[in-house]
mmCIF file of C-alpha atoms in Angstrom:
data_model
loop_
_atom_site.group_PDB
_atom_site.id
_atom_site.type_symbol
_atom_site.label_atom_id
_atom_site.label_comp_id
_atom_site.label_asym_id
_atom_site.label_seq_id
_atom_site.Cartn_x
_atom_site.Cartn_y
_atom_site.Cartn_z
ATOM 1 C CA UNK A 1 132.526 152.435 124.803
ATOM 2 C CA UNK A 2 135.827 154.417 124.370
ATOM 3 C CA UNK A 3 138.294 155.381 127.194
ATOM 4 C CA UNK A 4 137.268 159.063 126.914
ATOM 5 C CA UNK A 5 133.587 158.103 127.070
ATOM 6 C CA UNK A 6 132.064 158.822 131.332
ATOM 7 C CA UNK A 7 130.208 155.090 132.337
ATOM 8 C CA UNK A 8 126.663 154.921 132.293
ATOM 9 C CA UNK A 9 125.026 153.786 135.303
ATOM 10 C CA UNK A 10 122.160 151.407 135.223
ATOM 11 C CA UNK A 11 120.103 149.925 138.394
ATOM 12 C CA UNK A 12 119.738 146.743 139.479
ATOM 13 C CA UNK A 13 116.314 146.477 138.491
ATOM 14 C CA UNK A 14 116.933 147.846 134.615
ATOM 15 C CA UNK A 15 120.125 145.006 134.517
ATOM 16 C CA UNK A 16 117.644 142.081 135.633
ATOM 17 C CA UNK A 17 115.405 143.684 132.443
ATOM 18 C CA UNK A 18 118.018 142.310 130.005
ATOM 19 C CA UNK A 19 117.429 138.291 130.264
ATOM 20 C CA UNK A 20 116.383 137.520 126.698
ATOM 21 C CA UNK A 21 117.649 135.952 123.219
ATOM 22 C CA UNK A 22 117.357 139.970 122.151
ATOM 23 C CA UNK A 23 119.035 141.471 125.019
ATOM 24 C CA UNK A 24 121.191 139.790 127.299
ATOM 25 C CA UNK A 25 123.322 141.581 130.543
ATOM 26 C CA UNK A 26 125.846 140.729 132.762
ATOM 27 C CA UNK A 27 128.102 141.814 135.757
ATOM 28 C CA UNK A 28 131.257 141.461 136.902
ATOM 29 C CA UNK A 29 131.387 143.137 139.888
ATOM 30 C CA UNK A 30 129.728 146.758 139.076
ATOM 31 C CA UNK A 31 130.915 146.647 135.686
ATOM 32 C CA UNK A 32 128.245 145.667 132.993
ATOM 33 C CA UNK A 33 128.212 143.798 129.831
ATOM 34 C CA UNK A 34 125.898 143.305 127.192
ATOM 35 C CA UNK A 35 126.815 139.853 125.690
ATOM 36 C CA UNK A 36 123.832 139.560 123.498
ATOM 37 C CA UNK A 37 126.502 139.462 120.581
ATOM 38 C CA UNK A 38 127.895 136.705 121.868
ATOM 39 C CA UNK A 39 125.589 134.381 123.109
ATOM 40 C CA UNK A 40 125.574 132.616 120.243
ATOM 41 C CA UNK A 41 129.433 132.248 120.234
ATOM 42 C CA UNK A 42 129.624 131.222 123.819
ATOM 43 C CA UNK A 43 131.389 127.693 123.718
ATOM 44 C CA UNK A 44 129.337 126.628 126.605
ATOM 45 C CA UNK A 45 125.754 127.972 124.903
ATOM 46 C CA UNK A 46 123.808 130.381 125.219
ATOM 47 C CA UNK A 47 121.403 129.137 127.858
ATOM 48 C CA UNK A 48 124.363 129.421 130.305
ATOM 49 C CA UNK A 49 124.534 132.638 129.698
ATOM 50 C CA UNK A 50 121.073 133.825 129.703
ATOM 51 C CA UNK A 51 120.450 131.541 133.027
ATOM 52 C CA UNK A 52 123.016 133.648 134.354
ATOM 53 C CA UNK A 53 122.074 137.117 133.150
ATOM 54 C CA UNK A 54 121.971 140.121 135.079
ATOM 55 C CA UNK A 55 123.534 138.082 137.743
ATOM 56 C CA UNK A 56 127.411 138.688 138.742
ATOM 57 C CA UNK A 57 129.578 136.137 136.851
ATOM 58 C CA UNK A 58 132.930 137.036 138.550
ATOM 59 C CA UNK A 59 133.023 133.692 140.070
ATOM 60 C CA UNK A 60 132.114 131.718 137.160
ATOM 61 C CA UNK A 61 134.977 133.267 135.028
ATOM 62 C CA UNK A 62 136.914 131.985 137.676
ATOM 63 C CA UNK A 63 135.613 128.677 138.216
ATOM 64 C CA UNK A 64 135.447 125.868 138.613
ATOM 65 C CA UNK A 65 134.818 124.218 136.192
ATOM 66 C CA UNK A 66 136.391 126.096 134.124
ATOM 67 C CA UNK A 67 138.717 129.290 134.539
ATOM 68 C CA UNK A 68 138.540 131.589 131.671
ATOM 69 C CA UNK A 69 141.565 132.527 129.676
ATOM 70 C CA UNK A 70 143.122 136.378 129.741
ATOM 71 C CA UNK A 71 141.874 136.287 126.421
ATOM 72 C CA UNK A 72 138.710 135.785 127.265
ATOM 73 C CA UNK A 73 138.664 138.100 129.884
ATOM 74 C CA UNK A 74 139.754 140.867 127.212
ATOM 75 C CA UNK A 75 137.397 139.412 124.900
ATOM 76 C CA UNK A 76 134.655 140.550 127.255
ATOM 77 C CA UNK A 77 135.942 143.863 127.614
ATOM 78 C CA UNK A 78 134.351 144.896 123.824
ATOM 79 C CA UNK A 79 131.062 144.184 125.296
ATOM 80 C CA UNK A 80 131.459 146.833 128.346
ATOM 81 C CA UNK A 81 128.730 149.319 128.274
ATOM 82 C CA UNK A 82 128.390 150.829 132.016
ATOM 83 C CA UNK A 83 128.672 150.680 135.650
ATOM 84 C CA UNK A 84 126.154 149.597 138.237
ATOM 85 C CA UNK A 85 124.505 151.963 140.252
ATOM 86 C CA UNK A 86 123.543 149.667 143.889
ATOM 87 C CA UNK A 87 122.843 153.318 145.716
ATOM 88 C CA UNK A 88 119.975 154.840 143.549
ATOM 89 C CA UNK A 89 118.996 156.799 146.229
ATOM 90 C CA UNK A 90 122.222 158.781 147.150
ATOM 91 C CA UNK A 91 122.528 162.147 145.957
ATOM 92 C CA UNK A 92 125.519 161.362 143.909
ATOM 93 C CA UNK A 93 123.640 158.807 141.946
ATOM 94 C CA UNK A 94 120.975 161.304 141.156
ATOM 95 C CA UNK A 95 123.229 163.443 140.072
ATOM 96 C CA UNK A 96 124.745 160.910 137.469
ATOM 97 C CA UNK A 97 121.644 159.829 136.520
ATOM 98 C CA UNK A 98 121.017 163.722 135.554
ATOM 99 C CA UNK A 99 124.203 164.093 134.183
ATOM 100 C CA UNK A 100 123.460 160.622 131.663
ATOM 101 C CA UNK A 101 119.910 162.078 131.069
ATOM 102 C CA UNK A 102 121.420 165.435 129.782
ATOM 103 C CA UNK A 103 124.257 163.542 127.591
ATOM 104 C CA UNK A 104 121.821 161.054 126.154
ATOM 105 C CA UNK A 105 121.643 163.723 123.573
ATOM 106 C CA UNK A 106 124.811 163.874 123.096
ATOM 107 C CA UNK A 107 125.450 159.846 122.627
ATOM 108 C CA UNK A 108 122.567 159.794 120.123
ATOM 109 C CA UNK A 109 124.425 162.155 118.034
ATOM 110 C CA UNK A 110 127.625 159.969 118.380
ATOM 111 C CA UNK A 111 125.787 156.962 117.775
ATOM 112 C CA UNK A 112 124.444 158.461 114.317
ATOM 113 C CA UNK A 113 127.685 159.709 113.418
ATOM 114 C CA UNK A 114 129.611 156.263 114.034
ATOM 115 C CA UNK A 115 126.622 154.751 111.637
ATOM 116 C CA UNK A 116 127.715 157.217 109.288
ATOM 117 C CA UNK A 117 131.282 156.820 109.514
ATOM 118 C CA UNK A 118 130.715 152.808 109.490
ATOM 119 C CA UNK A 119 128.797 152.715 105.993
ATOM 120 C CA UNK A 120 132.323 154.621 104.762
ATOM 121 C CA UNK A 121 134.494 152.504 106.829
ATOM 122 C CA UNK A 122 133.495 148.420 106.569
ATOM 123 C CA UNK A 123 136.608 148.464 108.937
ATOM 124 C CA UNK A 124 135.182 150.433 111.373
ATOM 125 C CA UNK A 125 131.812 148.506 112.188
ATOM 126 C CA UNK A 126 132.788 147.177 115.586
ATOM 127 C CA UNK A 127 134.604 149.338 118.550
ATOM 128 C CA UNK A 128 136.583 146.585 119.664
ATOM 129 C CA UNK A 129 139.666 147.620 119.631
ATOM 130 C CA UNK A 130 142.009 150.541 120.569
ATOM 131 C CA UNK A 131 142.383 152.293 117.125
ATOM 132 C CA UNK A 132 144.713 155.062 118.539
ATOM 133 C CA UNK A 133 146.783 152.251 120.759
ATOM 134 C CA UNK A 134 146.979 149.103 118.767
ATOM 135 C CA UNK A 135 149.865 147.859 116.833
ATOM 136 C CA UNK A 136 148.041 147.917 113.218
ATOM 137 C CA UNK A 137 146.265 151.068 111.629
ATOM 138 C CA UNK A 138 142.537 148.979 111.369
ATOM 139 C CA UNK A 139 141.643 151.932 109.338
ATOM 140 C CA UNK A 140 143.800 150.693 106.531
ATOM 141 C CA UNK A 141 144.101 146.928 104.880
ATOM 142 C CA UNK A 142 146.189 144.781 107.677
ATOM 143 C CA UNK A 143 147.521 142.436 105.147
ATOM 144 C CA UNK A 144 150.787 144.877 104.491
ATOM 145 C CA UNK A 145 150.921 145.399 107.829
ATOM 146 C CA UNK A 146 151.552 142.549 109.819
ATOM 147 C CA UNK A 147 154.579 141.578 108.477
ATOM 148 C CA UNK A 148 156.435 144.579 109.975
ATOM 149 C CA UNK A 149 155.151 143.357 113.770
ATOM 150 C CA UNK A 150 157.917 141.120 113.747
ATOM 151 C CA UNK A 151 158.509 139.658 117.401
ATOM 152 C CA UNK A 152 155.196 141.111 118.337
ATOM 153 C CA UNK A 153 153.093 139.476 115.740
ATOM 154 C CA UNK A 154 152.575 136.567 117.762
ATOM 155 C CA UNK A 155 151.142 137.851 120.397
ATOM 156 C CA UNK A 156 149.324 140.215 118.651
ATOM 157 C CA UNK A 157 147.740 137.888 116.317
ATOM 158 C CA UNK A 158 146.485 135.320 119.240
ATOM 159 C CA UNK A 159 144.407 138.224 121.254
ATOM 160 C CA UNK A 160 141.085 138.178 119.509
ATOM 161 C CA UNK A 161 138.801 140.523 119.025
ATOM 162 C CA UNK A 162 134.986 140.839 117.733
ATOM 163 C CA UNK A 163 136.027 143.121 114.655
ATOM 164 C CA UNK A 164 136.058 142.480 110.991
ATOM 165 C CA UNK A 165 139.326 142.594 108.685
ATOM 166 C CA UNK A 166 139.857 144.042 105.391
ATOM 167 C CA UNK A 167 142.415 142.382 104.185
ATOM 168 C CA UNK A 168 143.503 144.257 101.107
ATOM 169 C CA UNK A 169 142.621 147.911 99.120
ATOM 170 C CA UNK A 170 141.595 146.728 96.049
ATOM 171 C CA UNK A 171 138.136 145.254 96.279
ATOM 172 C CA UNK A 172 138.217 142.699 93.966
ATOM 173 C CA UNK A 173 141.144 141.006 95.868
ATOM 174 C CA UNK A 174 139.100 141.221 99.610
ATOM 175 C CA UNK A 175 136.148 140.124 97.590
ATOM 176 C CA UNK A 176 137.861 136.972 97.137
ATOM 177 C CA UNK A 177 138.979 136.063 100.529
ATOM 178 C CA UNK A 178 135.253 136.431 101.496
ATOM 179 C CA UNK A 179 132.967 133.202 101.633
ATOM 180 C CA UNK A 180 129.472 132.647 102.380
ATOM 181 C CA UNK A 181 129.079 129.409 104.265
ATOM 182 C CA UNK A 182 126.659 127.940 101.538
ATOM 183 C CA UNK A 183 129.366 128.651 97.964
ATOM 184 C CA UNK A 184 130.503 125.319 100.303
ATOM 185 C CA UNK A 185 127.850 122.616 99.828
ATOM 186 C CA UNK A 186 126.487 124.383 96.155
ATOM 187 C CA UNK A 187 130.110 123.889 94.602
ATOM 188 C CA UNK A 188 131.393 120.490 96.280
ATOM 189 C CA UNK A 189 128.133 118.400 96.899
ATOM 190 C CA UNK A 190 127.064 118.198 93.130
ATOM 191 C CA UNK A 191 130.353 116.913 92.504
ATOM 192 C CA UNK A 192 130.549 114.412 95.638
ATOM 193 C CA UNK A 193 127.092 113.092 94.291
ATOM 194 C CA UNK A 194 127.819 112.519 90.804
ATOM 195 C CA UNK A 195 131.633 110.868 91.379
ATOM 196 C CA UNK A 196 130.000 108.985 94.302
ATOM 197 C CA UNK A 197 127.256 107.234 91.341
ATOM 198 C CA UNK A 198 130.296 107.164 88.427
ATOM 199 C CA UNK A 199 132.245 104.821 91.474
ATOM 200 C CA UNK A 200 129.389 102.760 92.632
ATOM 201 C CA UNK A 201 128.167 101.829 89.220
ATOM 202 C CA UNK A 202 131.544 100.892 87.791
ATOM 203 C CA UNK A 203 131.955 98.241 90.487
ATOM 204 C CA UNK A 204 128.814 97.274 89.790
ATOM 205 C CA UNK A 205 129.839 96.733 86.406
ATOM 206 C CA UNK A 206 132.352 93.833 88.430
ATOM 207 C CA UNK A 207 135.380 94.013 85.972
ATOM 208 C CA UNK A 208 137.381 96.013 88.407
ATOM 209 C CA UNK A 209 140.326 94.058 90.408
ATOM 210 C CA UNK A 210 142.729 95.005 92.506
ATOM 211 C CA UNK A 211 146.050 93.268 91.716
ATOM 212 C CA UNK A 212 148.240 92.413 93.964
ATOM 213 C CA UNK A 213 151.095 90.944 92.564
ATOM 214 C CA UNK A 214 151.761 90.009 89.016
ATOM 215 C CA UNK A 215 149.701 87.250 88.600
ATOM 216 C CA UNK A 216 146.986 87.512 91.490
ATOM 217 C CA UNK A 217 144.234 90.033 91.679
ATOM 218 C CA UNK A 218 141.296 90.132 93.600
ATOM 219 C CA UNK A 219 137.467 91.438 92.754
ATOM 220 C CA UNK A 220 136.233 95.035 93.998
ATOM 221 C CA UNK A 221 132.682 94.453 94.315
ATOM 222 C CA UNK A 222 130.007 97.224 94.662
ATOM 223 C CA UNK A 223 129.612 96.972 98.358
ATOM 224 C CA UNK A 224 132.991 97.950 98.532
ATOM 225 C CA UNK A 225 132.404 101.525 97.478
ATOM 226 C CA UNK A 226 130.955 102.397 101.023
ATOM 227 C CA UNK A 227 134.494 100.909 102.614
ATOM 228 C CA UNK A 228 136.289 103.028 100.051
ATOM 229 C CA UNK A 229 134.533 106.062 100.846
ATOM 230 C CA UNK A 230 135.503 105.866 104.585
ATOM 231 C CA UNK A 231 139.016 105.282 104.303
ATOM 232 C CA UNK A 232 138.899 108.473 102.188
ATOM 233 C CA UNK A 233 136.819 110.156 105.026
ATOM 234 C CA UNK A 234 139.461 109.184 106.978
ATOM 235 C CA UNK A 235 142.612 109.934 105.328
ATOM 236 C CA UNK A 236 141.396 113.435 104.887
ATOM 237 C CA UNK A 237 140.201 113.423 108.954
ATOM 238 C CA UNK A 238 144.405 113.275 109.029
ATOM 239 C CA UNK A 239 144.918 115.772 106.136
ATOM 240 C CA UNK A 240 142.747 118.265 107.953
ATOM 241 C CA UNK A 241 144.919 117.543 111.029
ATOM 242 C CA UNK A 242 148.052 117.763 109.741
ATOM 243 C CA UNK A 243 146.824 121.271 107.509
ATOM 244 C CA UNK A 244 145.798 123.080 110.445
ATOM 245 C CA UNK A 245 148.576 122.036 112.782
ATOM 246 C CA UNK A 246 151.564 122.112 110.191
ATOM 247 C CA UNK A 247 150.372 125.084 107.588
ATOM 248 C CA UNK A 248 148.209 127.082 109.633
ATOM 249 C CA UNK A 249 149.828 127.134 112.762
ATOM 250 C CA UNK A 250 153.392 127.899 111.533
ATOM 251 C CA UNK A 251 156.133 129.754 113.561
ATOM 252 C CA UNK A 252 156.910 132.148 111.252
ATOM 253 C CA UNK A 253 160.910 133.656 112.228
ATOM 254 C CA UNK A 254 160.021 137.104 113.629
ATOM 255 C CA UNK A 255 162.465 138.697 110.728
ATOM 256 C CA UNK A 256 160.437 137.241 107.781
ATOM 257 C CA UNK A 257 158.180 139.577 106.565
ATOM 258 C CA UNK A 258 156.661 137.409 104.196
ATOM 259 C CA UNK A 259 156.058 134.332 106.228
ATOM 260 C CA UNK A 260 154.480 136.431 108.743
ATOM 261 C CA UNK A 261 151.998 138.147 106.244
ATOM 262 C CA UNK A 262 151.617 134.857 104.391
ATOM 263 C CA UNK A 263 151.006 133.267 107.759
ATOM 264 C CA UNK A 264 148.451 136.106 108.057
ATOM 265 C CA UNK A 265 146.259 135.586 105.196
ATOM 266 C CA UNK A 266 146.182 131.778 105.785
ATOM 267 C CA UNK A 267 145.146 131.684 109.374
ATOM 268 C CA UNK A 268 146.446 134.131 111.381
ATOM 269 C CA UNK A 269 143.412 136.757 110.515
ATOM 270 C CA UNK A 270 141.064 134.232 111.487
ATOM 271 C CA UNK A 271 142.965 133.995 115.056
ATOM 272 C CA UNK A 272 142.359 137.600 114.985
ATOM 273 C CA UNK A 273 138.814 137.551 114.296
ATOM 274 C CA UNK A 274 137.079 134.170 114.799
ATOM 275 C CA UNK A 275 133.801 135.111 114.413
ATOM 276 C CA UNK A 276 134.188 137.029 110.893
ATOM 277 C CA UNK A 277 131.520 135.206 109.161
ATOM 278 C CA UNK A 278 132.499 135.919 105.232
ATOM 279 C CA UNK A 279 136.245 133.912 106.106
ATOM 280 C CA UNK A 280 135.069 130.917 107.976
ATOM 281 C CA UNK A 281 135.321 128.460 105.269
ATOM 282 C CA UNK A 282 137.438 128.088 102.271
ATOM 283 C CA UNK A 283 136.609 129.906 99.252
ATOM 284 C CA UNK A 284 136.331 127.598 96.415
ATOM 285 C CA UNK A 285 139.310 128.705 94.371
ATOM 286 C CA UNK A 286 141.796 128.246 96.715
ATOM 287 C CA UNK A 287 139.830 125.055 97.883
ATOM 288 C CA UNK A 288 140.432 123.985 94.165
ATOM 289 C CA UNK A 289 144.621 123.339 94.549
ATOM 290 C CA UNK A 290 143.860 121.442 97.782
ATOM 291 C CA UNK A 291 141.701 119.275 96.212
ATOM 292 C CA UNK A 292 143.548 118.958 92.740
ATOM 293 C CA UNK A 293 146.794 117.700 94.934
ATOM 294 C CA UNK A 294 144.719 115.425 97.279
ATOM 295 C CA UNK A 295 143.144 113.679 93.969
ATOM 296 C CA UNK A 296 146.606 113.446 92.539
ATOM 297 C CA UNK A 297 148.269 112.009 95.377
ATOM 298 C CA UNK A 298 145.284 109.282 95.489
ATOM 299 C CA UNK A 299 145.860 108.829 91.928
ATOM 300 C CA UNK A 300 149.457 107.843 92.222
ATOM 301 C CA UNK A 301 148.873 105.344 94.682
ATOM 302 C CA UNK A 302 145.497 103.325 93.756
ATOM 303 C CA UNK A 303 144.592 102.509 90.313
ATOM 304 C CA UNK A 304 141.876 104.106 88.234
ATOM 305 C CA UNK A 305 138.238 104.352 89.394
ATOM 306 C CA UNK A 306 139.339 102.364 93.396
ATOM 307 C CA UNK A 307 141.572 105.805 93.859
ATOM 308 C CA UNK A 308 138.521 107.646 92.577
ATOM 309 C CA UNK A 309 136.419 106.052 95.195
ATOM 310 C CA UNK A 310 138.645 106.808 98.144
ATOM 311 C CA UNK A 311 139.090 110.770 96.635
ATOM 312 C CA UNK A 312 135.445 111.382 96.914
ATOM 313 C CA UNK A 313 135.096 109.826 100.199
ATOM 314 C CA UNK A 314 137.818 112.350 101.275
ATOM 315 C CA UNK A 315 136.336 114.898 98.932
ATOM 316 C CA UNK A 316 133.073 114.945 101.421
ATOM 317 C CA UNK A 317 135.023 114.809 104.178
ATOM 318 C CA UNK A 318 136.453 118.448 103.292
ATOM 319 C CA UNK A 319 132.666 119.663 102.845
ATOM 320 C CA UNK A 320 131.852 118.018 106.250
ATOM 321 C CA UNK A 321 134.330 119.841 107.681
ATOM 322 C CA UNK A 322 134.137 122.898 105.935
ATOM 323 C CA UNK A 323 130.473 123.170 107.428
ATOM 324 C CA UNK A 324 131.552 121.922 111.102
ATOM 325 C CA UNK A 325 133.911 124.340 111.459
ATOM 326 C CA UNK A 326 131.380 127.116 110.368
ATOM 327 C CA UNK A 327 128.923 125.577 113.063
ATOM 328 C CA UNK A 328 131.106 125.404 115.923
ATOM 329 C CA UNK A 329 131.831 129.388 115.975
ATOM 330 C CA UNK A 330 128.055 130.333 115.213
ATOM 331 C CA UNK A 331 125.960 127.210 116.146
ATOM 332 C CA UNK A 332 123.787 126.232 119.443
ATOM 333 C CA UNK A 333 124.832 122.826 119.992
ATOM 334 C CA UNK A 334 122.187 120.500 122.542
ATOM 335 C CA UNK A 335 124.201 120.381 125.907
ATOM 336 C CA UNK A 336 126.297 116.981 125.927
ATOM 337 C CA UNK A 337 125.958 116.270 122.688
ATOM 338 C CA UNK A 338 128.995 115.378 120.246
ATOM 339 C CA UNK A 339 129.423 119.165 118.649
ATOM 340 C CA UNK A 340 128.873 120.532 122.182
ATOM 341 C CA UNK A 341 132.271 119.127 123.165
ATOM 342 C CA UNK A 342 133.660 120.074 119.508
ATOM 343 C CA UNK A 343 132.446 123.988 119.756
ATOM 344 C CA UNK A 344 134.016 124.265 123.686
ATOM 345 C CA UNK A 345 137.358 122.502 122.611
ATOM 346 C CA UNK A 346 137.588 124.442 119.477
ATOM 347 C CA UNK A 347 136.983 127.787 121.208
ATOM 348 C CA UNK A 348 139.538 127.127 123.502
ATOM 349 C CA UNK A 349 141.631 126.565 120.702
ATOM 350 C CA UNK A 350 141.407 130.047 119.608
ATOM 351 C CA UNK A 351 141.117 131.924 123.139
ATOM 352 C CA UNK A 352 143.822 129.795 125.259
ATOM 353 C CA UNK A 353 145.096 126.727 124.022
ATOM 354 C CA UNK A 354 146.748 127.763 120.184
ATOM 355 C CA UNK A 355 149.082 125.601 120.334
ATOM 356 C CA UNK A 356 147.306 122.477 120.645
ATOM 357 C CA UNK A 357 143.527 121.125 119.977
ATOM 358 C CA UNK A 358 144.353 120.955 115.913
ATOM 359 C CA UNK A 359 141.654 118.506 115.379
ATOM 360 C CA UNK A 360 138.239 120.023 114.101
ATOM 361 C CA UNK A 361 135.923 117.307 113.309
ATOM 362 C CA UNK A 362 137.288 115.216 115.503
ATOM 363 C CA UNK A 363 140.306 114.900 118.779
ATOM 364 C CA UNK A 364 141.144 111.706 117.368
ATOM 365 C CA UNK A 365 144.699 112.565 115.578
ATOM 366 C CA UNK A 366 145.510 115.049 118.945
ATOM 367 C CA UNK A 367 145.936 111.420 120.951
ATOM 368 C CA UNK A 368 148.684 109.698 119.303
ATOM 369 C CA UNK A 369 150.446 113.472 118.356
ATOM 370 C CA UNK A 370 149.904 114.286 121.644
ATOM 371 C CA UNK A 371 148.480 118.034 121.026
ATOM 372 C CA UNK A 372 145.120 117.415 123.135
ATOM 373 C CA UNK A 373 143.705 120.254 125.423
ATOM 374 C CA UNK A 374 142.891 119.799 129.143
ATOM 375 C CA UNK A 375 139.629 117.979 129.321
ATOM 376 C CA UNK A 376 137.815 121.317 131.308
ATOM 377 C CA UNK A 377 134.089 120.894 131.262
ATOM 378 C CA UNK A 378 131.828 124.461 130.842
#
């Protein structure tokens, strides 16, 4: 709802209406929100929120357990859609509610011309931002843009909103930063399969050894593949780490337009939008280089098919976390459960805590690097 737009007014009785999977309402105070959007999103689930729709959440925003970020409290601004009307009776509220019935109208015709506007604009499909106030033109490609925020791209780029970004004019070059979750597992899992059978039956073979010095070696049996595979698991668990803290999460010098932009189209758009579904996970071409140097750095330190092993142990451990990372910005996760904790840590990654919590598929590496998040509980 835009600034210029007068508040609808709703009853108590038509908020407690909106309890379902298909339509969801809140308060905060008299102010009303329709989170249905977002209950899917919700780091703590979305039966916390529907147990607590049409009921006033002022006091759970400010906990305890867990008090939510200015970010978050912005964040739920996008989903404002009226005012609560406690006096239905009053003359004044019967005068709004005649004064809504005779613009509903009026809103319908809005509503059709925003559609229309939308199917010219893909920038345009969600209201949640100011477009006459905001730092960028979201009516044009952002990825030019950002780079002339300077000292303000910082800040700008860690206040999310619910909004999709076109990256670039020329649609063959935003078709390419899109992904579909599943280009993931249809690319990468054939070839995790098949290397993961070339490894295991060349050690079965049992003329591979390991040598370690000149004149000593030792066998690399079959069963061995399975350690293998793990340690490559694990060394990219550290990759990933490293990546997302080192690369992603740059400081880019506020007089550098082209770190800042770079920054931008590596990470910093999905900051700005962390629910844009088509640049969740990596599309396979860039994917490609990460890969090619992760092989080649395995390659120059174990020989032959025992380097191959560990690479496609890591390799899996990319498409793993590739298909987390998707999950824990649009998945349900059971209440207590080991992605439960992953989706609320993550989330507060991106709405309070950017500068810590690098680990996706697992905390482990934030211990010793000391970049863990305060253990709050939703």
């Amino acid at each position: 709802m835009s600034p210029s737009t007068s508040p609808r007014f709703f009853t108590e009785r038509e908020v407690a209406r909106h309890c379902t999977k298909e339509s969801c309402w809140v308060l905060m105070g008299t102010r009303i929100y329709d989170v249905t959007a977002f209950l899917r999103m919700h780091p703590g689930g979305e039966a916390l929120i529907r147990s607590r729709s049409g009921k006033d959440v002022s006091q759970a925003m400010e906990g305890p357990p867990h008090r939510h970020s200015e970010n978050a409290r912005r964040w739920m601004e996008q989903y404002y859609i009226g005012e609560l009307d406690r006096d239905s009776g009053t003359d004044e509220a019967q005068t709004l509610r005649a004064r809504n019935k005779q613009t509903e109208g009026e809103r319908a015709q809005q509503t059709t011309e925003a559609k229309d506007e939308d199917e010219r604009d893909p920038c345009s499909l969600c209201s949640s931002v100011d477009l006459d106030k905001d730092l960028v033109d979201w009516r044009k490609p952002l990825a030019w843009q950002v780079g002339h925020l300077r000292e303000k791209y910082d800040a700008w780029v860690h206040q999310p909103v619910d909004r999709p970004i076109r990256l670039f004019g020329n649609p063959i070059m935003e078709a390419i930063t899109k992904t579909s979750w599943y280009w993931v597992p249809i690319v990468w899992l054939p070839i995790v399969f098949y290397l993961s059978w070339h490894c295991y039956t060349t050690l079965a073979q049992g003329t591979t050894r390991l040598a370690l010095t000149s004149g000593f070696s030792i066998p690399i049996h079959k069963y061995f593949f399975p350690v293998l595979f793990m340690m490559g698991w694990f060394l990219w668990s550290f990759i990933e780490y490293c990546i997302h803290r080192f690369v992603f999460h740059m400081n880019p010098p506020a007089h550098n337009y082209y770190l800042i932009t770079l920054h931008f189209l590596l990470h910093g758009q999905h900051h700005k939008s962390p629910f844009d579904g088509s640049r969740l996970v990596f599309p396979p071409g860039l994917a490609s280089l990460v890969v090619a140097v992760f092989y080649m750095s395995i390659h120059c330190v174990l020989p032959d098919i025992l380097g191959v092993c560990v690479f496609v142990g890591g390799l899996g451990g990319y498409v793993v976390y590739d298909m987390i990372h998707y999950y824990l910005h649009y998945g349900s996760p059971k209440k207590g459960s080991y992605l439960y904790s992953l989706k609320a840590y993550h989330v507060k990654h991106h709405f309070e805590h950017q500068r810590s919590g690098f680990g996706i598929t697992t905390t482990f590496w934030d211990h010793p690097f000391n970049t863990t998040m305060p253990d709050e509980k939703f």
